[in-house]
XYZ file of N, CA, C and O in Angstrom:
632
model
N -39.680 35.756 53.759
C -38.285 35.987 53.504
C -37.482 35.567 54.734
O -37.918 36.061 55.774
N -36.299 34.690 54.882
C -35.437 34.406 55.459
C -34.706 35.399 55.863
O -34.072 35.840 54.905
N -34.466 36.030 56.941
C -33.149 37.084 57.701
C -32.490 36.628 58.346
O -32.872 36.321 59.475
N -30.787 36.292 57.790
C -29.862 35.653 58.892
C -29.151 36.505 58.996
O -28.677 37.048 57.998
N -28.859 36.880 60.206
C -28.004 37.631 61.454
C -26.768 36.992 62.098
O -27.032 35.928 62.658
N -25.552 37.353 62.157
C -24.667 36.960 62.882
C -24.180 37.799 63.738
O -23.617 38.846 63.418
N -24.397 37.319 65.137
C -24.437 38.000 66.306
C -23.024 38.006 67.106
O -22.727 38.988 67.785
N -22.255 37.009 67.020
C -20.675 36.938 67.538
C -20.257 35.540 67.239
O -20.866 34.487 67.047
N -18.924 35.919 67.267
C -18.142 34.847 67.025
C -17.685 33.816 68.254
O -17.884 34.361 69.340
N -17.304 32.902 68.340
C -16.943 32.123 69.250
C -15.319 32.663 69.888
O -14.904 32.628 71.047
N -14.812 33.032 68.934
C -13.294 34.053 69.695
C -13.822 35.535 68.697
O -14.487 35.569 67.661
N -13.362 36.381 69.310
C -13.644 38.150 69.000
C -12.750 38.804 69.569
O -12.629 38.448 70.741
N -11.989 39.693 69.236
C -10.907 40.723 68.947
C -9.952 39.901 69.290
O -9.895 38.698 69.033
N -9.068 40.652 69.971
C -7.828 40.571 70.167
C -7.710 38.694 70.325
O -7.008 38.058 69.539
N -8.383 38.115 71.274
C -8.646 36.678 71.232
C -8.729 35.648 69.756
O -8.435 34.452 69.755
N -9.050 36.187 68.926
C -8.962 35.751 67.150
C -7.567 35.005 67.288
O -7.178 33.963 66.760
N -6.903 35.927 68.221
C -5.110 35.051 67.716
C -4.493 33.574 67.827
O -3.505 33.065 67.298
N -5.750 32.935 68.989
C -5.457 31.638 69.705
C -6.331 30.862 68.228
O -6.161 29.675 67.951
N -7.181 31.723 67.470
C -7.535 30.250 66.969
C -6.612 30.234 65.344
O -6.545 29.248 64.610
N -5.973 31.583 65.071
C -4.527 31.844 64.042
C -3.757 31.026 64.301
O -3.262 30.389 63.371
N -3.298 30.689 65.929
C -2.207 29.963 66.704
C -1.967 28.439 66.148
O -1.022 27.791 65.699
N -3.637 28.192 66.487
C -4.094 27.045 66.238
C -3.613 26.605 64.553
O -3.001 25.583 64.240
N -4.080 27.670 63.645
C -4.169 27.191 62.333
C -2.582 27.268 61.946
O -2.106 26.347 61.283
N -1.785 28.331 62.346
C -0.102 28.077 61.714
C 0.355 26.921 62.244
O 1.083 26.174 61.590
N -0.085 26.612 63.679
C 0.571 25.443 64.401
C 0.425 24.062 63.383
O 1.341 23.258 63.211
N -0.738 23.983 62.840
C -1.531 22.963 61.953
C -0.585 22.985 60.741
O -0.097 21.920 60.366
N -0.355 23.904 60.234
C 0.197 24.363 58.835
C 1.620 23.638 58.872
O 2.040 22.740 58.142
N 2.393 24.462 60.211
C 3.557 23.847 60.062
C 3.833 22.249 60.561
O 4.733 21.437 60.347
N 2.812 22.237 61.193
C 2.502 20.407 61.521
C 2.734 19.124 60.202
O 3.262 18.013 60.163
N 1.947 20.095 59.135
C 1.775 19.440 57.845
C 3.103 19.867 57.392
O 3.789 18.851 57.281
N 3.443 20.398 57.234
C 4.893 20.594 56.845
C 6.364 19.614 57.572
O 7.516 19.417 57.184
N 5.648 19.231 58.658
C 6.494 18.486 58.988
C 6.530 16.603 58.954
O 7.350 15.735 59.255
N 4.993 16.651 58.348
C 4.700 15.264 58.473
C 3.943 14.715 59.984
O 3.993 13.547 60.369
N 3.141 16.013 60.833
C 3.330 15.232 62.253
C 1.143 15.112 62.396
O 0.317 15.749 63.050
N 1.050 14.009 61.436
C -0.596 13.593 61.433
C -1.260 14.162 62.461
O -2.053 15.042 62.126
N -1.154 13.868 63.880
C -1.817 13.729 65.021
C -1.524 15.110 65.097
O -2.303 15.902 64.567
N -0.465 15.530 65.707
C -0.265 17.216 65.837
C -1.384 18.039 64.788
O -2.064 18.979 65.200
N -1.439 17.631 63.661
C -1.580 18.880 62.075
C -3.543 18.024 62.550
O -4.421 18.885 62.506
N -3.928 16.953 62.828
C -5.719 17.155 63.050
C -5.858 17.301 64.035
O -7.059 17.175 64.275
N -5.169 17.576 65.108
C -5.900 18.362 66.447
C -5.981 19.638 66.583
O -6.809 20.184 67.313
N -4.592 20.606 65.459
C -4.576 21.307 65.719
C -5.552 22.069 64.485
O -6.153 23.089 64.824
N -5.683 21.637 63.252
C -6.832 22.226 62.512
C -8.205 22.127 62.842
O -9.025 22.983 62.511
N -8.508 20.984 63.561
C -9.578 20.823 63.926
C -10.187 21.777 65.119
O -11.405 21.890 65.261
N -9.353 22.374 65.864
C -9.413 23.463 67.273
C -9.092 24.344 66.395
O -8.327 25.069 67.030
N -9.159 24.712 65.480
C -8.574 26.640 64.718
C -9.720 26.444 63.789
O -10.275 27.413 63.271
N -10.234 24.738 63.474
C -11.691 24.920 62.232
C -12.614 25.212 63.162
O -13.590 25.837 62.747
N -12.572 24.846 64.672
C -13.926 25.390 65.754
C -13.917 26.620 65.816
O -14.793 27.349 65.351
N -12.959 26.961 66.375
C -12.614 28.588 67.082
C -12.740 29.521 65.849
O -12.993 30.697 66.113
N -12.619 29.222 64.692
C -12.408 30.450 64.032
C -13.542 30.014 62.705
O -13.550 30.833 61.786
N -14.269 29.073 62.584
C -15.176 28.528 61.914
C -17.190 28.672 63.058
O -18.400 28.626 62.838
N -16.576 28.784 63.773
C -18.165 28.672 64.430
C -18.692 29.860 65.412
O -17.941 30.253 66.305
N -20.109 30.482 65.229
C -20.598 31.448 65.432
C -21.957 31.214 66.438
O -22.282 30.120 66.899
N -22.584 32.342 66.640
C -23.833 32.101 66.985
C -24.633 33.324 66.024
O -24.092 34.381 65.700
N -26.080 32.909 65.647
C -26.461 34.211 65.151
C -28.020 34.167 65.333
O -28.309 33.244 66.095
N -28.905 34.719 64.976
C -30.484 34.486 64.723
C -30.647 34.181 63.337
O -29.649 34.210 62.617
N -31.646 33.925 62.913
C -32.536 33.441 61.816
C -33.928 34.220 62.156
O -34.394 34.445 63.273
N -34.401 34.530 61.019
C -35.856 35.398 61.251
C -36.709 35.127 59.965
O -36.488 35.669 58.882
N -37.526 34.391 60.165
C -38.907 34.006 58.816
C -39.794 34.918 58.834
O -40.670 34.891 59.698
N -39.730 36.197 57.604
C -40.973 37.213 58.009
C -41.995 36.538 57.581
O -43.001 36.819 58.234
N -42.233 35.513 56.496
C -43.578 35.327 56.033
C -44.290 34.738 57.582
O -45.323 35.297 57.951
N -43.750 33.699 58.382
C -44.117 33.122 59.669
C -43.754 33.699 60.672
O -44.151 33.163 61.706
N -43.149 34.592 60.796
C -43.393 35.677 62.402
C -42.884 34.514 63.265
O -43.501 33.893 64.130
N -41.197 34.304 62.694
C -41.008 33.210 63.494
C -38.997 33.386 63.817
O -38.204 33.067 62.932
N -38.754 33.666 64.532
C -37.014 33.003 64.884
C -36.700 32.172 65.693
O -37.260 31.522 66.575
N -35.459 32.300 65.169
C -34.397 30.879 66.127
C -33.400 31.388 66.344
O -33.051 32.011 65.341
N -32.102 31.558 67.825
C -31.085 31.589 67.944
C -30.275 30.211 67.840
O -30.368 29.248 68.600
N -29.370 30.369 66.591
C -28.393 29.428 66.280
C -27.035 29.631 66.723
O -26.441 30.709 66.748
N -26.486 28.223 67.155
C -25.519 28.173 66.885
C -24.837 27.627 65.481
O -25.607 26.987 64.764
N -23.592 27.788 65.041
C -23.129 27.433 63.439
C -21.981 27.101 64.429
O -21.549 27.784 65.357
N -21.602 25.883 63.995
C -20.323 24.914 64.367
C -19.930 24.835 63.481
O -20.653 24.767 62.487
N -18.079 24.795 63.376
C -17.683 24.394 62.913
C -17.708 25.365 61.344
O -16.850 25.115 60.497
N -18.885 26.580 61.062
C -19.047 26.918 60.079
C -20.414 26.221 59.127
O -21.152 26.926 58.440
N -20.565 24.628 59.265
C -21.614 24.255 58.934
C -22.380 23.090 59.287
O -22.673 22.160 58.536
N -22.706 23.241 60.621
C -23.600 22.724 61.419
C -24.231 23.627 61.963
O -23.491 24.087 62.832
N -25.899 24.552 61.948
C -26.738 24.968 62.508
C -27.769 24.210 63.488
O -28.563 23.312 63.204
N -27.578 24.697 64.450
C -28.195 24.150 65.979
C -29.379 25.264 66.274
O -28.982 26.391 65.978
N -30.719 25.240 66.775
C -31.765 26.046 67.059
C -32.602 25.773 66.788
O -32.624 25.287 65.657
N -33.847 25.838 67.489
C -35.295 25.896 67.453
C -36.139 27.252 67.006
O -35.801 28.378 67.369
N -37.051 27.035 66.336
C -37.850 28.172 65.772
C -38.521 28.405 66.666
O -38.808 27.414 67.339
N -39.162 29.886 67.182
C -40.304 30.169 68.231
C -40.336 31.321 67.731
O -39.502 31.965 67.094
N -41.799 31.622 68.211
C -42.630 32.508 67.167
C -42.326 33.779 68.230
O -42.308 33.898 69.455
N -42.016 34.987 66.649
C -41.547 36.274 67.435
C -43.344 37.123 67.787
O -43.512 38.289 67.430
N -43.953 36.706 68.160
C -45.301 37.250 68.964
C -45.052 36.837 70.794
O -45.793 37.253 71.685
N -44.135 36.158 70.954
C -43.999 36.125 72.337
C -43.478 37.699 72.803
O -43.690 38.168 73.922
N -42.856 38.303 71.860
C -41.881 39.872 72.103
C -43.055 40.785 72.385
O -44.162 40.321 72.112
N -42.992 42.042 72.903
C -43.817 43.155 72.608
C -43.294 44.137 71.335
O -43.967 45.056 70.870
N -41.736 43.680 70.799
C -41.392 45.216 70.069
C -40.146 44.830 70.049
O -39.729 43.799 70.574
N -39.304 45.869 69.268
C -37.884 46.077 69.063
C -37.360 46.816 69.528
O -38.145 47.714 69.831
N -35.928 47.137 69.949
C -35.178 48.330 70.899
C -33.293 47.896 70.039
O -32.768 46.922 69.499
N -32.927 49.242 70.375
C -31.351 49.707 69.869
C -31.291 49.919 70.769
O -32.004 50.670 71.435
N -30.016 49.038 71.193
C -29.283 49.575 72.321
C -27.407 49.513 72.117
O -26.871 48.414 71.974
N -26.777 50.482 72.127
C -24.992 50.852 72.055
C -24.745 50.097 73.868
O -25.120 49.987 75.036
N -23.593 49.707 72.556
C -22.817 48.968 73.919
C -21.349 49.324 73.600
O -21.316 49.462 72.377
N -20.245 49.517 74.060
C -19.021 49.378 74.377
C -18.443 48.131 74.425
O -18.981 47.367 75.226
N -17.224 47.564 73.619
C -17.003 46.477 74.120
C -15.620 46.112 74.670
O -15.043 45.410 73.840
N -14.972 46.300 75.618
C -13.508 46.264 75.558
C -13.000 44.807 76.250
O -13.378 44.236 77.273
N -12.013 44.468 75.277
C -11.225 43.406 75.566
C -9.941 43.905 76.094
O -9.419 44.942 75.685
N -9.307 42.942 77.257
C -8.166 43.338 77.730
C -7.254 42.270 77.178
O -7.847 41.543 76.381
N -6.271 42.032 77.324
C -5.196 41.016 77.382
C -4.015 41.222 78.128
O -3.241 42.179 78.139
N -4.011 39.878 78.913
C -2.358 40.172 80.086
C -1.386 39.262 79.389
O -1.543 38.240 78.722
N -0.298 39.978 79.765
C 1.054 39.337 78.666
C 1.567 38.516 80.567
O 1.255 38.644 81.751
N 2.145 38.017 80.022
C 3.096 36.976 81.066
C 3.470 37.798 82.096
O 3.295 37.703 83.311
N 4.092 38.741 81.314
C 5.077 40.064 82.159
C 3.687 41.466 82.874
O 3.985 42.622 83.176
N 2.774 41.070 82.933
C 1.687 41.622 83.398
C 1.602 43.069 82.434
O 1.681 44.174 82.971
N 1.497 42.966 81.510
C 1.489 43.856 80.704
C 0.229 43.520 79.552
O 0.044 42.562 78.802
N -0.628 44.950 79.827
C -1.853 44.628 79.301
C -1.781 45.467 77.638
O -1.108 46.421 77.248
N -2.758 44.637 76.983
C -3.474 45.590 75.949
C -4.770 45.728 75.669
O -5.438 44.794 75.228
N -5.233 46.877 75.894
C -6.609 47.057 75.440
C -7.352 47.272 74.644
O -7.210 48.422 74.228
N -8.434 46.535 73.988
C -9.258 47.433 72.677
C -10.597 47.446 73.039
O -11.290 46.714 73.746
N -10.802 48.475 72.372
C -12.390 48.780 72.179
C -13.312 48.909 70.902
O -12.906 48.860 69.741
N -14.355 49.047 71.227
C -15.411 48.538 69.990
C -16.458 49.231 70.405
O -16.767 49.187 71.596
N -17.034 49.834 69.684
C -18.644 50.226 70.341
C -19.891 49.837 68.796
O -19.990 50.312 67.664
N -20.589 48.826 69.513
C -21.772 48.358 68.668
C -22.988 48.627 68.985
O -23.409 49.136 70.024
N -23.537 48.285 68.092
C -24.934 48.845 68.212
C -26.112 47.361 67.743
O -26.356 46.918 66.621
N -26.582 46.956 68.966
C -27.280 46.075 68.462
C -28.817 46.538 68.845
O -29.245 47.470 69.525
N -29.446 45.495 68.122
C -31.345 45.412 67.770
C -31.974 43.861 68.780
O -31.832 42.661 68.547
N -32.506 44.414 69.641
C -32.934 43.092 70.657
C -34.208 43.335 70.327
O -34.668 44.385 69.877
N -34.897 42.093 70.619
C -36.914 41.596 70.610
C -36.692 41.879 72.016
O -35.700 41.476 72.622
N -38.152 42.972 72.830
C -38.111 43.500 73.893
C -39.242 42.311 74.725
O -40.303 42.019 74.173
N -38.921 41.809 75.846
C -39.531 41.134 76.909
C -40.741 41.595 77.254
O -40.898 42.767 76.913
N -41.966 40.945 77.991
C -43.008 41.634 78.282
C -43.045 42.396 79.389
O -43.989 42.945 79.958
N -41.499 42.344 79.699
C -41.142 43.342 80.897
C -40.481 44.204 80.361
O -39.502 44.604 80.991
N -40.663 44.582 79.512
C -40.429 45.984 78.177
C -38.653 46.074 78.499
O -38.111 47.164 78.318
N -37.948 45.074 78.898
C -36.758 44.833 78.397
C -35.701 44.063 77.105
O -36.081 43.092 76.451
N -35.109 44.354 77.029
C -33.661 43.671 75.830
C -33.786 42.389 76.411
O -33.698 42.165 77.618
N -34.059 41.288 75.243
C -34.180 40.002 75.740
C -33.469 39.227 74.752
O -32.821 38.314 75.263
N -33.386 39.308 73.451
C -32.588 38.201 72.645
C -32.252 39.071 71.615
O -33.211 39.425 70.929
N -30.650 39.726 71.166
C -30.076 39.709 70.209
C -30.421 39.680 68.897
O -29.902 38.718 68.330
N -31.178 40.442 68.105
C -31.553 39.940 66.474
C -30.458 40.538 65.361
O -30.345 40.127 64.206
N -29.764 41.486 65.914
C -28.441 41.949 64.625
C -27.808 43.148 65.403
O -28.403 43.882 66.192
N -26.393 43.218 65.011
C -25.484 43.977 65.326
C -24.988 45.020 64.166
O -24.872 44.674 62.990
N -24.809 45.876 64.475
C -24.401 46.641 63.159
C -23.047 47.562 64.098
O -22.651 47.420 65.255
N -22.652 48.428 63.090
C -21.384 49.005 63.082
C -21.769 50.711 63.481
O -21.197 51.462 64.270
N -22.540 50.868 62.910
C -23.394 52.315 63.027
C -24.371 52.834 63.500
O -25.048 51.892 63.089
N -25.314 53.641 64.130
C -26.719 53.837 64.672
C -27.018 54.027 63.422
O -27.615 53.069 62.932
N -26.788 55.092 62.568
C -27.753 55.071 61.649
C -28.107 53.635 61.208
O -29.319 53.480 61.362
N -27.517 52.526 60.720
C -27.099 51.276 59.857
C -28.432 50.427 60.915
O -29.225 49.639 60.401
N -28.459 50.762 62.354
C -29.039 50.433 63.463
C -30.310 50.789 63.447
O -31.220 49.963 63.382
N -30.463 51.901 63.499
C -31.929 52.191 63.286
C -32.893 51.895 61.883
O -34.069 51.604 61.666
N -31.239 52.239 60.799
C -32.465 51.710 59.505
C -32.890 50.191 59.527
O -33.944 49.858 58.986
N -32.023 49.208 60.189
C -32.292 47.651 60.098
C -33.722 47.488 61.343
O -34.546 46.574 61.391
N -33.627 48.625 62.179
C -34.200 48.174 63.235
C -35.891 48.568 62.540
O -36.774 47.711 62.592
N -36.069 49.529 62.108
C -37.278 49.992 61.330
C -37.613 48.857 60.000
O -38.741 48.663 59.544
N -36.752 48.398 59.675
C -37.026 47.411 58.445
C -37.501 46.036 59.230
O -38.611 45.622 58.893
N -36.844 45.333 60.166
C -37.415 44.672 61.141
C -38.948 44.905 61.428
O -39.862 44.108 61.212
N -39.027 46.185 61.969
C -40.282 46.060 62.735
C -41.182 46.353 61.478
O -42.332 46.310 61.915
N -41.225 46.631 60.123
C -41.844 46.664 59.598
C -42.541 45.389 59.190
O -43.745 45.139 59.146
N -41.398 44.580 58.877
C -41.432 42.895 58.247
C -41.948 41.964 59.436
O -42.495 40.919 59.082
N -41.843 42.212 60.772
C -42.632 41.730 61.824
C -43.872 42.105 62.746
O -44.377 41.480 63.679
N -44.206 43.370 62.158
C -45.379 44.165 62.617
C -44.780 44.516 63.968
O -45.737 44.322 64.716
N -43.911 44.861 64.618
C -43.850 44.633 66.036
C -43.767 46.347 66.319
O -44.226 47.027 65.402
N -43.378 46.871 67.165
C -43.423 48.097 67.496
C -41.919 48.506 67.477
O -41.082 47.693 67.084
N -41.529 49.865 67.933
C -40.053 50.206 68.348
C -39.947 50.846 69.636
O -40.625 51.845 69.881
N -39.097 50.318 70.537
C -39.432 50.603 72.199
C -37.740 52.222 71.787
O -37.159 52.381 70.713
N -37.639 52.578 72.372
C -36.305 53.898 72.955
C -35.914 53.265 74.382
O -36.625 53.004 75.353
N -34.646 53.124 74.186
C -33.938 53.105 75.260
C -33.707 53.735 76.215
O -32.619 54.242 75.942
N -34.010 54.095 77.263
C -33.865 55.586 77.734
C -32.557 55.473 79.305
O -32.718 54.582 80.139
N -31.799 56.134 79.390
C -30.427 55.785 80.196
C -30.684 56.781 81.300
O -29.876 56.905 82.220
């Protein structure tokens, strides 16, 4: 069975807006007749807001790849076999984005995720396999994982 994962986007939170920027700029480009303006500027809002990175996971072959997705549909990555890992680990992260306005005036957001990494033979977080929204959502993907890859489940310990 095939497991595709999308791990982040190429712009994320508050940053999403430059590649919006991009696409109204395009919109009203075409509205005005201005060719060159309306494909540089769809073409930079089809990158930014069209292309990702994520994993791929083959349970029948005990095998992934970290991809990139350009553009939305161009996949970039090599397969390597998940027996190089010792195991799986959950680890919460926090994520805060700032933004400075001209007038030095910030805004902040936050996020707290919960992702599932293949653990190093130095029993560390080494490559990204899925992000979820929830621990529970986290632990049940992370147990379904290690079931479908035989691998173990490491605890994080802080």
């Amino acid at each position: 069975m095939l497991v595709s994962n999308k791990i982040s986007r190429t712009l994320e939170g508050p940053y999403r807006f430059i590649g919006f920027y991009f696409v109204v700029v395009s919109a009203m480009s075409l509205y005005e007749q201005a060719w060159i303006i309306f494909s540089i500027h769809a073409v930079l809002g089809w990158f930014l807001l069209g292309s990702y990175s994520g994993v791929d996971i083959d349970t029948d072959k005990q095998q992934f790849r970290s991809f990139n997705m350009w553009f939305g549909v161009f996949k970039t990555g090599q397969w390597k076999s998940a027996h190089n890992f010792v195991g799986l680990t959950l680890v919460s992260m926090n994520k805060v984005y700032s933004l400075y306005s001209r007038s030095n005036r910030s805004t902040t957001s936050r996020k707290k995720e919960f992702c599932i990494y293949f653990v190093n033979q130095k029993k560390r977080p080494a490559i990204a396999v899925k992000k979820c929204k929830t621990n529970d959502e986290a632990q049940k993907c992370m147990d379904e994982l290690a079931i479908w890859l035989n691998l173990p489940v490491y605890s994080a310990t802080h």
